[in-house]
Each structure stands twice: as structure tokens, then as C-alpha cells.
Amino acid sequence: GENVEQHPSTLSVQEGDSAVIKCTYSDSASNYFPWYKQELGKRPQLIIDIRSNVGEKKDQRIAVTLNKTAKHFSLHITETQPEDSAVYFCAVVHTGNQFYFGTGTSLTVIP
Amino acid sequence: DTAVSQTPKYLVTQMGNDKSIKCEQNLGHDTMYWYKQDSKKFLKIMFSYNNKELIINETVPNRFSPKSPDKAHLNLHINSLELGDSAVYFCASGTGGLGDGYTFGSGTRLTVV
């Protein structure tokens, strides 16, 4: 199966700073990479995703970059706000839609 | 209208009991899943059903059994509950196609005492 590593496990940033979370994977056949945000006591929700034929995707303050050769992808959040505080999960997907989740990053944005 | 709904939201029960968690989706998705999220927040897949066929079973004890009466429902039955079963259980659904994200249910917090 796929081995997904996510770092860091916890991250604290000052409001307005940037936050970066990185995931690495092992199977070069993986070709879809979504990111989920889980607020305290709530369900994980998809915030951004990227496919293997794209190197970068941006949606307002969040962006995802993918390096297929190195088998890693990263979530970038700029101008962080307190409401960005949550647990973020990366996922790696093979054909057949088997999702493998990272271990999560607890992000705290300090006002 | 909630896309993926789970009941109950909270479940407290004694060791040894048998319990069920229900999940329904109104998105017309073909694939439904059960995930277990432990106290460390790890999301671990338990089962996947595609058109009522089990396609993933990730070394889950056979005390756990998924039941899918139709493609809109995937219920989770747990027999002889143990303390280690305490966790949040999430149902999710997806189209089964590449590039489509999951939609998660709101979760069921199971506490075994």
C-alpha cells in the first residue's frame, strides 16, 4: 500500500504569517492529491486538490504544489487568520479512488 | 439538506455491547466508506463499498461489519465492543472516480466504558 508522511505534526504561526505543510508519498502511480481541513469537533472538508499533470494550483490564500519526481506535495497558506486554525490532512489517491491520508497537522494561528 | 448524514452523533455504551451506526448519502455517489479517527486524529480507513460490494477491508477485526442495503446507505455494526473501539467514526462518500474528493459525514463519537 501507499505510505504517506505528513510534517510537521503541529505548527504555530502568528496571524498574517505563512504556513507550509508537506507530505511525501511512496507510490509513483498516485495521481490525485487532495487536502482536507478539520475544525475542532467537525468533519474533514476538502479545501484544495491537485492532479498529477499539474505542478501548482492556487485558490485565494491557499495553494498546493506538487513535485512528482521527488514524490512530495505541499500546502501553502498565506496571510493566515485565526479561522485557519484546524487540523489539516493531506491524502494520496491511486486510480480506483483509494484514499491514503497523512497523519494530520494541527495548525494554530496566534492572533 | 445534509449530503452525508450519520446517526447517532454521540454513542456511549458498555463493554461487550453490540451497537450500530447508520450512514446515508443523498449525493448519488457510488462509493461509501467508513473511517476511524482515534485520539491522535489519525484517519484510518475501515471499509469501502462500491455499488454494494466490499472493496476495501483494512485489517479490521471481524467484530466490525458493514451493511449496505442500497447504494445510499452504509451502516456499521460493531459486536462485543471493547475499550479500544472508542473513537470518532466518519462515514464518507465519493463518486469512485479519480479526482473527486470525498464528502464526509459529521462523525459519530463512540465511547466505550
Short mmCIF file of C-alpha atoms in Angstrom, two decimals, chain B residues 20-99:
data_model
loop_
_atom_site.label_atom_id
_atom_site.label_comp_id
_atom_site.label_asym_id
_atom_site.label_seq_id
_atom_site.Cartn_x
_atom_site.Cartn_y
_atom_site.Cartn_z
CA SER B 20 -24.81 0.17 15.07
CA ILE B 21 -24.06 3.46 13.40
CA LYS B 22 -26.08 4.50 10.38
CA CYS B 23 -24.97 6.47 7.36
CA GLU B 24 -26.94 7.84 4.45
CA GLN B 25 -25.87 9.94 1.47
CA ASN B 26 -28.08 11.82 -0.96
CA LEU B 27 -25.35 12.74 -3.43
CA GLY B 28 -25.92 9.81 -5.76
CA HIS B 29 -22.37 8.61 -5.14
CA ASP B 30 -21.43 5.05 -5.97
CA THR B 31 -18.86 4.53 -3.23
CA MET B 32 -19.17 4.86 0.54
CA TYR B 33 -16.54 4.49 3.24
CA TRP B 34 -16.08 4.14 6.97
CA TYR B 35 -13.11 5.76 8.70
CA LYS B 36 -11.98 5.57 12.31
CA GLN B 37 -10.34 8.63 13.85
CA ASP B 38 -8.56 7.91 17.12
CA SER B 39 -7.48 10.32 19.85
CA LYS B 40 -4.33 11.20 17.87
CA LYS B 41 -6.51 12.28 14.96
CA PHE B 42 -5.29 9.54 12.60
CA LEU B 43 -7.86 8.86 9.88
CA LYS B 44 -7.80 5.14 9.21
CA ILE B 45 -9.95 3.57 6.53
CA MET B 46 -12.02 0.63 7.65
CA PHE B 47 -14.30 -0.25 4.76
CA SER B 48 -15.24 0.83 1.29
CA TYR B 49 -18.40 -0.18 -0.55
CA ASN B 50 -18.90 0.32 -4.26
CA ASN B 51 -22.36 -0.49 -5.56
CA LYS B 52 -22.95 -2.71 -2.53
CA GLU B 53 -19.71 -4.61 -2.95
CA LEU B 54 -16.97 -4.52 -0.34
CA ILE B 55 -13.76 -3.43 -2.00
CA ILE B 56 -11.51 -2.50 0.92
CA ASN B 57 -11.17 -4.07 4.35
CA GLU B 58 -8.05 -2.78 6.06
CA THR B 59 -7.33 -5.44 8.68
CA VAL B 60 -10.36 -4.50 10.72
CA PRO B 61 -11.45 -7.03 13.38
CA ASN B 62 -14.40 -9.12 12.31
CA ARG B 63 -16.39 -7.65 15.20
CA PHE B 64 -16.96 -4.79 12.76
CA SER B 65 -19.28 -5.50 9.89
CA PRO B 66 -20.55 -3.05 7.27
CA LYS B 67 -24.04 -3.48 5.91
CA SER B 68 -25.23 -1.76 2.74
CA PRO B 69 -28.93 -2.24 1.97
CA ASP B 70 -28.60 0.05 -1.06
CA LYS B 71 -26.01 2.37 -2.53
CA ALA B 72 -27.27 5.34 -0.49
CA HIS B 73 -26.71 3.63 2.85
CA LEU B 74 -23.71 2.06 4.57
CA ASN B 75 -24.25 1.09 8.19
CA LEU B 76 -21.59 -0.08 10.61
CA HIS B 77 -22.32 -2.83 13.11
CA ILE B 78 -19.96 -3.46 15.98
CA ASN B 79 -20.22 -6.56 18.15
CA SER B 80 -18.70 -7.13 21.60
CA LEU B 81 -17.47 -3.58 21.98
CA GLU B 82 -14.06 -3.05 23.57
CA LEU B 83 -12.50 -0.03 25.26
CA GLY B 84 -10.14 0.42 22.30
CA ASP B 85 -13.09 0.91 19.98
CA SER B 86 -13.63 4.36 21.49
CA ALA B 87 -13.05 6.85 18.69
CA VAL B 88 -14.86 9.07 16.23
CA TYR B 89 -16.21 7.16 13.25
CA PHE B 90 -16.71 9.01 9.99
CA CYS B 91 -18.75 7.89 7.06
CA ALA B 92 -17.82 9.34 3.67
CA SER B 93 -19.00 9.03 0.10
CA GLY B 94 -17.40 9.60 -3.28
CA THR B 95 -18.05 9.04 -6.94
CA GLY B 96 -15.36 6.41 -7.16
CA GLY B 97 -13.76 8.37 -9.94
CA LEU B 98 -10.26 9.78 -9.87
CA GLY B 99 -10.02 13.39 -8.96
#
